CSV table of C-alpha atoms in Angstrom, one decimal:
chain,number,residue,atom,x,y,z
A,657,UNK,CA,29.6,-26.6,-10.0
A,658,UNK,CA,30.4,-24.8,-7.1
A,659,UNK,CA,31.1,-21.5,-9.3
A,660,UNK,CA,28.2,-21.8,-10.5
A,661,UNK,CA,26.6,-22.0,-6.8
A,662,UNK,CA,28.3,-19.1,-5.7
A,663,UNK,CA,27.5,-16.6,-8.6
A,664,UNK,CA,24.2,-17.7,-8.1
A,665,UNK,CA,23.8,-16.4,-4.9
A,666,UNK,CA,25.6,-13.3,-5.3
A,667,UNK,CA,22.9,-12.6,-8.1
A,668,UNK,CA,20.2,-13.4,-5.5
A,669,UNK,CA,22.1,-11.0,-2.9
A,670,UNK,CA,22.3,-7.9,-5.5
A,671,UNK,CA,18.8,-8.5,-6.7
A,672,UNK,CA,17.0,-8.2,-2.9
A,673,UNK,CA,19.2,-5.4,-2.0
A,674,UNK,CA,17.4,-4.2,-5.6
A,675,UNK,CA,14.2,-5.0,-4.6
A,676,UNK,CA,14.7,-3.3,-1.0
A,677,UNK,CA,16.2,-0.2,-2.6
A,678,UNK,CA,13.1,0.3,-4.7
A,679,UNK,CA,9.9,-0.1,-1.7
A,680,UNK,CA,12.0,2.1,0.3
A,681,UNK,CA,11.8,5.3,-2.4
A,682,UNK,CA,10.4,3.9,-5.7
A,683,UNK,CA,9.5,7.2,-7.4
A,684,UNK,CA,12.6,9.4,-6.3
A,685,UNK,CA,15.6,10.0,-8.0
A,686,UNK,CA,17.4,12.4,-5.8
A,687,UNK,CA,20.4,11.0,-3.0
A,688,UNK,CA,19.3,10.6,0.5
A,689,UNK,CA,21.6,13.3,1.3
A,690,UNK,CA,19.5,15.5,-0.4
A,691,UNK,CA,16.5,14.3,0.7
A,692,UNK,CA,17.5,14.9,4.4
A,693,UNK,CA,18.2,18.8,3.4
A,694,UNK,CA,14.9,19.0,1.8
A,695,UNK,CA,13.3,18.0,5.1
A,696,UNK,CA,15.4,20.7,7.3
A,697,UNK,CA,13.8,23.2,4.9
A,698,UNK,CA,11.2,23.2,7.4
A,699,UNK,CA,13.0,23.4,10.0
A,700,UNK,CA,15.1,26.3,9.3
A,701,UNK,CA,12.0,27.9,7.9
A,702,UNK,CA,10.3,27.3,11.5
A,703,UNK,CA,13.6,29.0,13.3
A,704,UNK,CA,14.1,31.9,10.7
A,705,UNK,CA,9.9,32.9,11.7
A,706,UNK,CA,10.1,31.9,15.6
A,707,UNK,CA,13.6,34.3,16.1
A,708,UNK,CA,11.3,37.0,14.0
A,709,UNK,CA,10.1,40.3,15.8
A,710,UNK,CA,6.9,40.9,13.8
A,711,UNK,CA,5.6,37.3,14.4
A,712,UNK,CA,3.5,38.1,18.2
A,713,UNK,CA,3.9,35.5,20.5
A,714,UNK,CA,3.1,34.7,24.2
A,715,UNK,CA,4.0,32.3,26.9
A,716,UNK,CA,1.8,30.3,28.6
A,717,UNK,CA,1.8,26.4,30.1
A,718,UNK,CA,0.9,23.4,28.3
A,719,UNK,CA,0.7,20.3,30.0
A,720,UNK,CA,2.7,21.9,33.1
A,721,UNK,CA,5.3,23.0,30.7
A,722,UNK,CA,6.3,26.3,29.3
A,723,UNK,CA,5.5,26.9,25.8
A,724,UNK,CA,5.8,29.9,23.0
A,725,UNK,CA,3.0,30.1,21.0
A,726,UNK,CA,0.8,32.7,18.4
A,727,UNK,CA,-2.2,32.8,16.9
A,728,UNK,CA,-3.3,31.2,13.5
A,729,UNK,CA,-4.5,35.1,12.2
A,730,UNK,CA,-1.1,36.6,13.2
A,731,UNK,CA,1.0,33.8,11.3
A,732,UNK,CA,-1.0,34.1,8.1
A,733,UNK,CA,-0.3,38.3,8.1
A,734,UNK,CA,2.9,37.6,9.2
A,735,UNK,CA,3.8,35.6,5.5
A,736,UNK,CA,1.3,38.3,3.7
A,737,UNK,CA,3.8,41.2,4.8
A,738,UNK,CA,7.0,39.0,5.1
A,739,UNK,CA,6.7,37.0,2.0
A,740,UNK,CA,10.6,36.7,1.2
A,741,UNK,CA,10.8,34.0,3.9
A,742,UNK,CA,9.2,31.4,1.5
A,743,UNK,CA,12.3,31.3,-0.4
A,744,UNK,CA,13.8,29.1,2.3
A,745,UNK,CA,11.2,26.4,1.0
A,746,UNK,CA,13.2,26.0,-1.9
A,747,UNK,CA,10.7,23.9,-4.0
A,748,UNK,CA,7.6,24.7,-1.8
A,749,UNK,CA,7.6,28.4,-1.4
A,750,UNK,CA,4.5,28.7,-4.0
A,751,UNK,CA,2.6,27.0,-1.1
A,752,UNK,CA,-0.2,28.3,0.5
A,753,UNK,CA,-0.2,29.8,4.5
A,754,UNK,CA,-2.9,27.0,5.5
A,755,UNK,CA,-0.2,24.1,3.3
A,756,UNK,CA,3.0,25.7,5.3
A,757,UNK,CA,1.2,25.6,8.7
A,758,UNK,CA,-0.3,22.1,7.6
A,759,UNK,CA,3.4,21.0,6.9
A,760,UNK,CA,4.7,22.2,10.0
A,761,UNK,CA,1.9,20.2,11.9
A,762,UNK,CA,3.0,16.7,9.8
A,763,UNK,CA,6.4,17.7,11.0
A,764,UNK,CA,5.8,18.2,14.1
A,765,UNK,CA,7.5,21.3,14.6
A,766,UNK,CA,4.0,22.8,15.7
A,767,UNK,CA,1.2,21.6,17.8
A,768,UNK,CA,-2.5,23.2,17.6
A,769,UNK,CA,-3.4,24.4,20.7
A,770,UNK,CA,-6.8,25.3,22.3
A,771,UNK,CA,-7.9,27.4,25.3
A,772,UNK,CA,-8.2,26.0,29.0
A,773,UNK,CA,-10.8,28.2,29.8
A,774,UNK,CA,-14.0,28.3,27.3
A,775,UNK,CA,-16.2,30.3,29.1
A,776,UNK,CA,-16.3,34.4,30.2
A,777,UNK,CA,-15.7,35.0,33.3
A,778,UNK,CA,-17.6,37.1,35.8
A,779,UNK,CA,-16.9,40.9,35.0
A,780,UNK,CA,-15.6,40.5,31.6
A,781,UNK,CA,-16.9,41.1,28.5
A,782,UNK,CA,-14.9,38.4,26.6
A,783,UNK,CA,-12.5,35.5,26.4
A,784,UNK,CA,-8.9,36.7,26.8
A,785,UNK,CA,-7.1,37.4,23.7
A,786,UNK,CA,-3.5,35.3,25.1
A,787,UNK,CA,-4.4,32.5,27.3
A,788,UNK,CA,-2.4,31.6,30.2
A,789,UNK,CA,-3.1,28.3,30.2
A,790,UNK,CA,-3.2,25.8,27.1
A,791,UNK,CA,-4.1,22.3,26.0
A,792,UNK,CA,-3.4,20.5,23.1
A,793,UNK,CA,-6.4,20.6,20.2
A,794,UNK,CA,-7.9,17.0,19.4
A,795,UNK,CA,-8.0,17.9,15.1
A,796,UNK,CA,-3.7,18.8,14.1
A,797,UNK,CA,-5.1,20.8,11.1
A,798,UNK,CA,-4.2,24.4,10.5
A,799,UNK,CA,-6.7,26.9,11.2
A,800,UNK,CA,-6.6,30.7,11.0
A,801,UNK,CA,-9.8,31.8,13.2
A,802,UNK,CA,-9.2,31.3,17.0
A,803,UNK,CA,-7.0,28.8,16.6
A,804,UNK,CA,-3.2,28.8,18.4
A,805,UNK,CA,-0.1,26.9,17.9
A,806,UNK,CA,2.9,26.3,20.1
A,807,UNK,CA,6.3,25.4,18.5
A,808,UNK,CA,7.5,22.1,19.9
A,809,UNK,CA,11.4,22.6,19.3
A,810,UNK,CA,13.4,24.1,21.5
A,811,UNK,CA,14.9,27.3,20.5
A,812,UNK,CA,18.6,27.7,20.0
A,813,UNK,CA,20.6,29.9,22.4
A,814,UNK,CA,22.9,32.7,21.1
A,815,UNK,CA,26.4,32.9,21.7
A,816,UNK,CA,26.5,35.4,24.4
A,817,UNK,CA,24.0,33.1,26.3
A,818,UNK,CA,26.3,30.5,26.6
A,819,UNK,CA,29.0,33.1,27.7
A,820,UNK,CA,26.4,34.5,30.1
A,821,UNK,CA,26.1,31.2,31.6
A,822,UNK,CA,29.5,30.7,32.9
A,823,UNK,CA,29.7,34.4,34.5
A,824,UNK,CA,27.1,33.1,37.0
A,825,UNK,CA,29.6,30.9,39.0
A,826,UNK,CA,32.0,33.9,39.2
A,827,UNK,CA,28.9,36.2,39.6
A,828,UNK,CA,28.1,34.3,42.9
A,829,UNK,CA,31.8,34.0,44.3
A,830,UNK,CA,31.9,38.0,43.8
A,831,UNK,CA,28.8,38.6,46.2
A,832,UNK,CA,30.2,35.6,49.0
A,833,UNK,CA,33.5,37.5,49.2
A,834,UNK,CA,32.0,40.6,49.5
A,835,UNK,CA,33.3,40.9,53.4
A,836,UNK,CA,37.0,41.0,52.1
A,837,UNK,CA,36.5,44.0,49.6
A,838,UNK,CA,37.8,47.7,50.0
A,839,UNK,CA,35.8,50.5,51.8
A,840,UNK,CA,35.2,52.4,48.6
A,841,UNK,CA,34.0,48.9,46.4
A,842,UNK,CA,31.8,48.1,49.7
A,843,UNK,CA,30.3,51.7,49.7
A,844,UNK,CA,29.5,51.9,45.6
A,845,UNK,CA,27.8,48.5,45.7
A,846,UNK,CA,26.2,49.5,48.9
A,847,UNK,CA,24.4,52.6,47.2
A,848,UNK,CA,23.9,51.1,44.0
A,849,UNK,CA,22.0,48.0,45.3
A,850,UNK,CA,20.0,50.7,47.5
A,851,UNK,CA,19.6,53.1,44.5
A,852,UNK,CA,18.4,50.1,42.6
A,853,UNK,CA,15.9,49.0,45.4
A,854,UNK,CA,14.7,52.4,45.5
A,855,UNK,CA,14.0,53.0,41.9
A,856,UNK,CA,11.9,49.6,41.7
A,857,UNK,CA,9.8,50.8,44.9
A,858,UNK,CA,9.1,54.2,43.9
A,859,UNK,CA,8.1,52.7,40.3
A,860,UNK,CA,5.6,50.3,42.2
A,861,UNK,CA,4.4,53.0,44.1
A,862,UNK,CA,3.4,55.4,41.4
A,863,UNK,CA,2.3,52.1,39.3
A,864,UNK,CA,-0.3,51.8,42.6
A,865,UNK,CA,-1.1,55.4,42.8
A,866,UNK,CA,-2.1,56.1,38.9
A,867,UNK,CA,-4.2,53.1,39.0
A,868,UNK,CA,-5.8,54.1,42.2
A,869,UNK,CA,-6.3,57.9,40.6
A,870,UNK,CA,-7.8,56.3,37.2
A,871,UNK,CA,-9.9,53.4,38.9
A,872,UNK,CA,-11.5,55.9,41.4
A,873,UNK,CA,-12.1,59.3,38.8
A,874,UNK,CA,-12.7,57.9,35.3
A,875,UNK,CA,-13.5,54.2,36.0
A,876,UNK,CA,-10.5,52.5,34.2
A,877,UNK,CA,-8.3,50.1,34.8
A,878,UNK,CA,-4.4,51.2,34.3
A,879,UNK,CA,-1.7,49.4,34.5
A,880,UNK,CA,1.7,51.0,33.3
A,881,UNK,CA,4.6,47.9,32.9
A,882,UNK,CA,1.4,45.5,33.3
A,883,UNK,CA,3.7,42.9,32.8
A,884,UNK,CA,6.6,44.1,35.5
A,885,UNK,CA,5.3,41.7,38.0
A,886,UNK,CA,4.3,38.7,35.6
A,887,UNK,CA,6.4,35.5,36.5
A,888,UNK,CA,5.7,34.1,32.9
A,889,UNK,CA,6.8,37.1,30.2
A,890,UNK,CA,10.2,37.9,28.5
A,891,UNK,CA,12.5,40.6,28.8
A,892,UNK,CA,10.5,42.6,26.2
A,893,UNK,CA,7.1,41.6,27.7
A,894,UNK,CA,8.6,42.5,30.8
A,895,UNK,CA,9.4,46.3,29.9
A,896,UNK,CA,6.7,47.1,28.0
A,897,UNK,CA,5.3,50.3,29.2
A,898,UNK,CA,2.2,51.2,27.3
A,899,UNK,CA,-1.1,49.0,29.5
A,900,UNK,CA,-2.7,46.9,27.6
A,901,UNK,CA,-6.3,47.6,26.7
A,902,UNK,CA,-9.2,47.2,29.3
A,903,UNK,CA,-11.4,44.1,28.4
A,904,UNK,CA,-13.2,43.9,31.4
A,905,UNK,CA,-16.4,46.1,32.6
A,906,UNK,CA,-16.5,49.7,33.9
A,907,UNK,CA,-16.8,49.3,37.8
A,908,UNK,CA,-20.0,50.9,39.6
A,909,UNK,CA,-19.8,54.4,40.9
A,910,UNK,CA,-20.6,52.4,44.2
A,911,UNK,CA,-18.0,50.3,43.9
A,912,UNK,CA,-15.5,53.3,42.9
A,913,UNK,CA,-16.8,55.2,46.1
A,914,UNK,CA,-16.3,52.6,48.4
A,915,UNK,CA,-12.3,52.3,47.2
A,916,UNK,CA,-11.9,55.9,47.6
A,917,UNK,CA,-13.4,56.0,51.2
A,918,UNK,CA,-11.3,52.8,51.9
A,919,UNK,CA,-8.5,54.8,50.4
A,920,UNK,CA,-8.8,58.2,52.7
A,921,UNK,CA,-9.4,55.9,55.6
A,922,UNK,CA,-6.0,53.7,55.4
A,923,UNK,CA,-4.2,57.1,54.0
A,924,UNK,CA,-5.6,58.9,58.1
A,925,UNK,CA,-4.4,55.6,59.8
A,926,UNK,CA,-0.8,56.1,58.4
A,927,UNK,CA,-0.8,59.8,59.2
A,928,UNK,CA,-2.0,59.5,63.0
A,929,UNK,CA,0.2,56.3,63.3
A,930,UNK,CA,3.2,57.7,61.5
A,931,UNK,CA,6.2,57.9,63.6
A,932,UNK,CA,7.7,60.8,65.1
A,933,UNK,CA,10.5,62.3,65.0
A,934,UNK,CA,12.3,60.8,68.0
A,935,UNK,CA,11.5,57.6,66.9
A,936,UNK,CA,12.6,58.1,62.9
A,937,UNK,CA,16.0,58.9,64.9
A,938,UNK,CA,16.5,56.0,67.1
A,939,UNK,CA,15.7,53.3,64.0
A,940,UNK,CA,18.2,55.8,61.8
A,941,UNK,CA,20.9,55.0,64.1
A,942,UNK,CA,20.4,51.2,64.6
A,943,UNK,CA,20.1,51.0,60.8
A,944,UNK,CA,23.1,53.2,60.1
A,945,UNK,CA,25.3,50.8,63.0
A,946,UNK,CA,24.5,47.8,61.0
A,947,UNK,CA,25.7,49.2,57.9
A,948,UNK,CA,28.5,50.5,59.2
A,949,UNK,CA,29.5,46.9,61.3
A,950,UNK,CA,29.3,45.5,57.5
A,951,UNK,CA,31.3,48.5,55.8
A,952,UNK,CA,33.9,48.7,58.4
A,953,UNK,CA,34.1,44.4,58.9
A,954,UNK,CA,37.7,43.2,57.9
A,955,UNK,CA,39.9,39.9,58.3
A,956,UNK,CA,42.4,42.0,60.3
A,957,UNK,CA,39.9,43.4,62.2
A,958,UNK,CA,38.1,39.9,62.7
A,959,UNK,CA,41.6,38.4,64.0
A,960,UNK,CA,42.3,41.0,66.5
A,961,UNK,CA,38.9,40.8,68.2
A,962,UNK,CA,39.8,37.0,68.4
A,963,UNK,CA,43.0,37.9,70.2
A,964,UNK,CA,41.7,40.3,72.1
A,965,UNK,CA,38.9,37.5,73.5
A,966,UNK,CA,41.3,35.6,74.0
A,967,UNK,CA,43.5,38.2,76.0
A,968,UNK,CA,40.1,38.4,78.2
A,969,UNK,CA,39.6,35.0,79.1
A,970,UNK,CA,43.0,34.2,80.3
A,971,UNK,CA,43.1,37.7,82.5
A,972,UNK,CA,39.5,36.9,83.8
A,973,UNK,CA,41.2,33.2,85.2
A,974,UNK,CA,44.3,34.2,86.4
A,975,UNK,CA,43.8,38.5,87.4
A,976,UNK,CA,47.2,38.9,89.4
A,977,UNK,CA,50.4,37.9,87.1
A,978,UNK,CA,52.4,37.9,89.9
A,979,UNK,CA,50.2,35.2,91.8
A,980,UNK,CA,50.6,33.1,88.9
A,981,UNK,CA,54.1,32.7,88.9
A,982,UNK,CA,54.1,32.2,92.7
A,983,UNK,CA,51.1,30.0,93.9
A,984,UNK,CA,52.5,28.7,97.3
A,985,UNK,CA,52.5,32.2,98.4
A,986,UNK,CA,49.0,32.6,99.1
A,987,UNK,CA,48.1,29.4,100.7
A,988,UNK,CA,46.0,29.8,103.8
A,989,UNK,CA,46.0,26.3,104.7
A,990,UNK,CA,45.0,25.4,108.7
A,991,UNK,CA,48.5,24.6,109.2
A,992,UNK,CA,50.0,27.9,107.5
A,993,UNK,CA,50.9,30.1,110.0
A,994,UNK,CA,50.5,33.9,109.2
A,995,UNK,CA,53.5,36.8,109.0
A,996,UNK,CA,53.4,39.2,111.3
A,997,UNK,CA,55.0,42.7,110.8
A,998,UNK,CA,58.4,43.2,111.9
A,999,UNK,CA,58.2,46.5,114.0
A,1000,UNK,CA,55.6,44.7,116.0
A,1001,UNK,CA,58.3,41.5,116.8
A,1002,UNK,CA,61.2,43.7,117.8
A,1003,UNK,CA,58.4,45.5,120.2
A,1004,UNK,CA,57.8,42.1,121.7
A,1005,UNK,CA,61.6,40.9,122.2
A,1006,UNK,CA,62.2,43.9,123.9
A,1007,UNK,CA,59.4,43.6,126.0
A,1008,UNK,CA,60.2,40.1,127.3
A,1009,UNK,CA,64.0,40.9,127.9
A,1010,UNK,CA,62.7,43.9,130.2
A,1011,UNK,CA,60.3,41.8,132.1
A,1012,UNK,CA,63.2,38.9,132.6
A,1013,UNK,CA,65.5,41.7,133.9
A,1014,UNK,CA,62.4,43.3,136.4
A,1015,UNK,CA,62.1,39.4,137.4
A,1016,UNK,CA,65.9,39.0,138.5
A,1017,UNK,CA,65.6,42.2,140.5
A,1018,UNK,CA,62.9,41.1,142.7
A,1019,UNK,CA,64.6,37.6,143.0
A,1020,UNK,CA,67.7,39.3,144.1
């Protein structure tokens, strides 16, 4: 009887775990193993198009946070003219572009997005083609007309990032013991740094100057490296030189003259305000001083002006070294009685023996 008992339940056991086997994936006959590839498909799919350079993308903040994103139009000719990427679907590369995006919403390895700001603003024409500011779109359904999307993963560094990463420590060691390196290291990172500075200043100048030139004569707004100053762009972003294309109206010849008077006005200040030449000198020389007090600065040099501070203090509180070994010696105390010179004593004995022997004479 109690065999009987026990096989009974292990029957019961295997039959539930049955049971539980089949609701959890009743139609599939594939492992789970493979089922868990099948569902990085998408995944690697999604990092294989984001790491792409045809696919355009921009920046912008979501929700306070920093987010890649691209348009719905730009993805669908992206798979038109890249259509060998499919065949990382495996079984679903005969999809459509509106399924794939629709799949990568379910997944949520995209969000839809939708402009902050829905309205033109004063002096343009229309809404700006990449947003700078985003917020997420109530209907998750793929869309390819004005419609963006923002990958919600977070992109995988490269290699030589991670190497990158540990150079910074030694990076900022380097530049803190920058006091204790030679003359000639001190003087090539001294001109490079100023060459650097220089190049970035002249290149903001002549930025100013051609968009000054082109807003006053033709009316149009150009901005070579429009992104140079942009606190939200990549590296390419950041170097692009071509300007992007003028959305907004053509200024007023009013307006254009005003800037140009403005312009001739600030230029005649700076000319009848401009140093001279006595001047230029004087700040030449304090600015050439403090370069040289870094250039020159050493430990050795740092330790003998300690010593030699030190040599000063102790001669400024005791001036005579030969004082200092005798103090008693210059005591002028009220009881002290002071030397007199010895030519003048001998002058006085002699004296007071004549006048004793002129005194016997007269006593006589």
């Amino acid at each position: 009887m109690r065999k009987t008992g026990g096989t009974e339940k292990k029957r019961v056991r295997r039959q539930s775990t049955a049971v539980q086997n089949a609701a959890k994936d009743p139609n599939s006959d594939t492992p789970p193993r493979k089922q868990a590839a099948k569902k990085d498909v998408f995944q690697l799919f999604s990092e294989k198009v984001r790491d792409h350079k045809d696919l355009e993308s921009r920046w912008a903040v979501l929700q306070e946070t920093r987010v890649e994103y691209f348009r719905g139009k730009d993805f669908v000719s992206f798979l038109r003219n890249h259509p060998e990427l499919k065949d990382i679907l495996d079984s679903d590369k005969n999809l459509e572009t509106e399924d794939i995006g629709n799949a990568l919403l379910s997944k949520n390895l995209l969000v839809r997005c939708d402009r902050v700001v829905k309205t033109v603003r004063p002096g343009k024409r229309k809404l700006s083609t990449w947003p700078a500011h985003l917020e997420i779109f109530p209907d998750q359904v793929f869309s390819e007309q004005d419609a963006f999307f923002a990958w919600t993963f977070v992109k995988r560094r490269p290699f030589w990032q991670t190497l990158l990463s540990f150079c910074w420590p030694v990076l900022t060691l380097a530049i803190c013991l920058f006091p204790v390196y030679p003359h000639q290291c001190k003087l090539l990172i001294l001109y490079s740094c100023a060459g650097v500075l220089l190049l970035i200043l002249s290149l903001l100048l002549l930025r100013g100057a051609v968009f000054g030139l082109s807003y006053i004569l033709l009316g149009k707004r150009m901005w070579f490296f429009p992104n140079i100053l942009a606190e939200e762009a990549t590296l390419r972003e950041l170097f692009r030189f071509w300007p992007s294309k003028d959305e907004e109206e053509k200024p007023k010849w009013t307006t254009r003259l005003f800037y140009a008077v403005v312009a001739v006005l600030i230029i005649l200040l700076l000319r009848h305000h401009a140093p001279d030449e006595a001047a230029r000198a004087r700040y030449q020389k304090r600015v050439s001083n403090i370069i040289d007090d870094v250039l020159e600065w050493s430990p050795r040099l740092a330790l003998s002006g300690m010593m030699e501070k030190q040599q000063t203090v102790v001669n400024a509180t005791n001036p005579d070294p030969n004082t200092a070994e005798n103090p008693t010696s210059d005591s002028t105390g009220p009881d002290s009685i002071p030397d007199q010179p010895e030519p003048e004593t001998i002058d006085y004995v002699e004296h007071s023996d004549q006048y004793n022997h002129d005194g016997d004479h007269t006593h006589q």
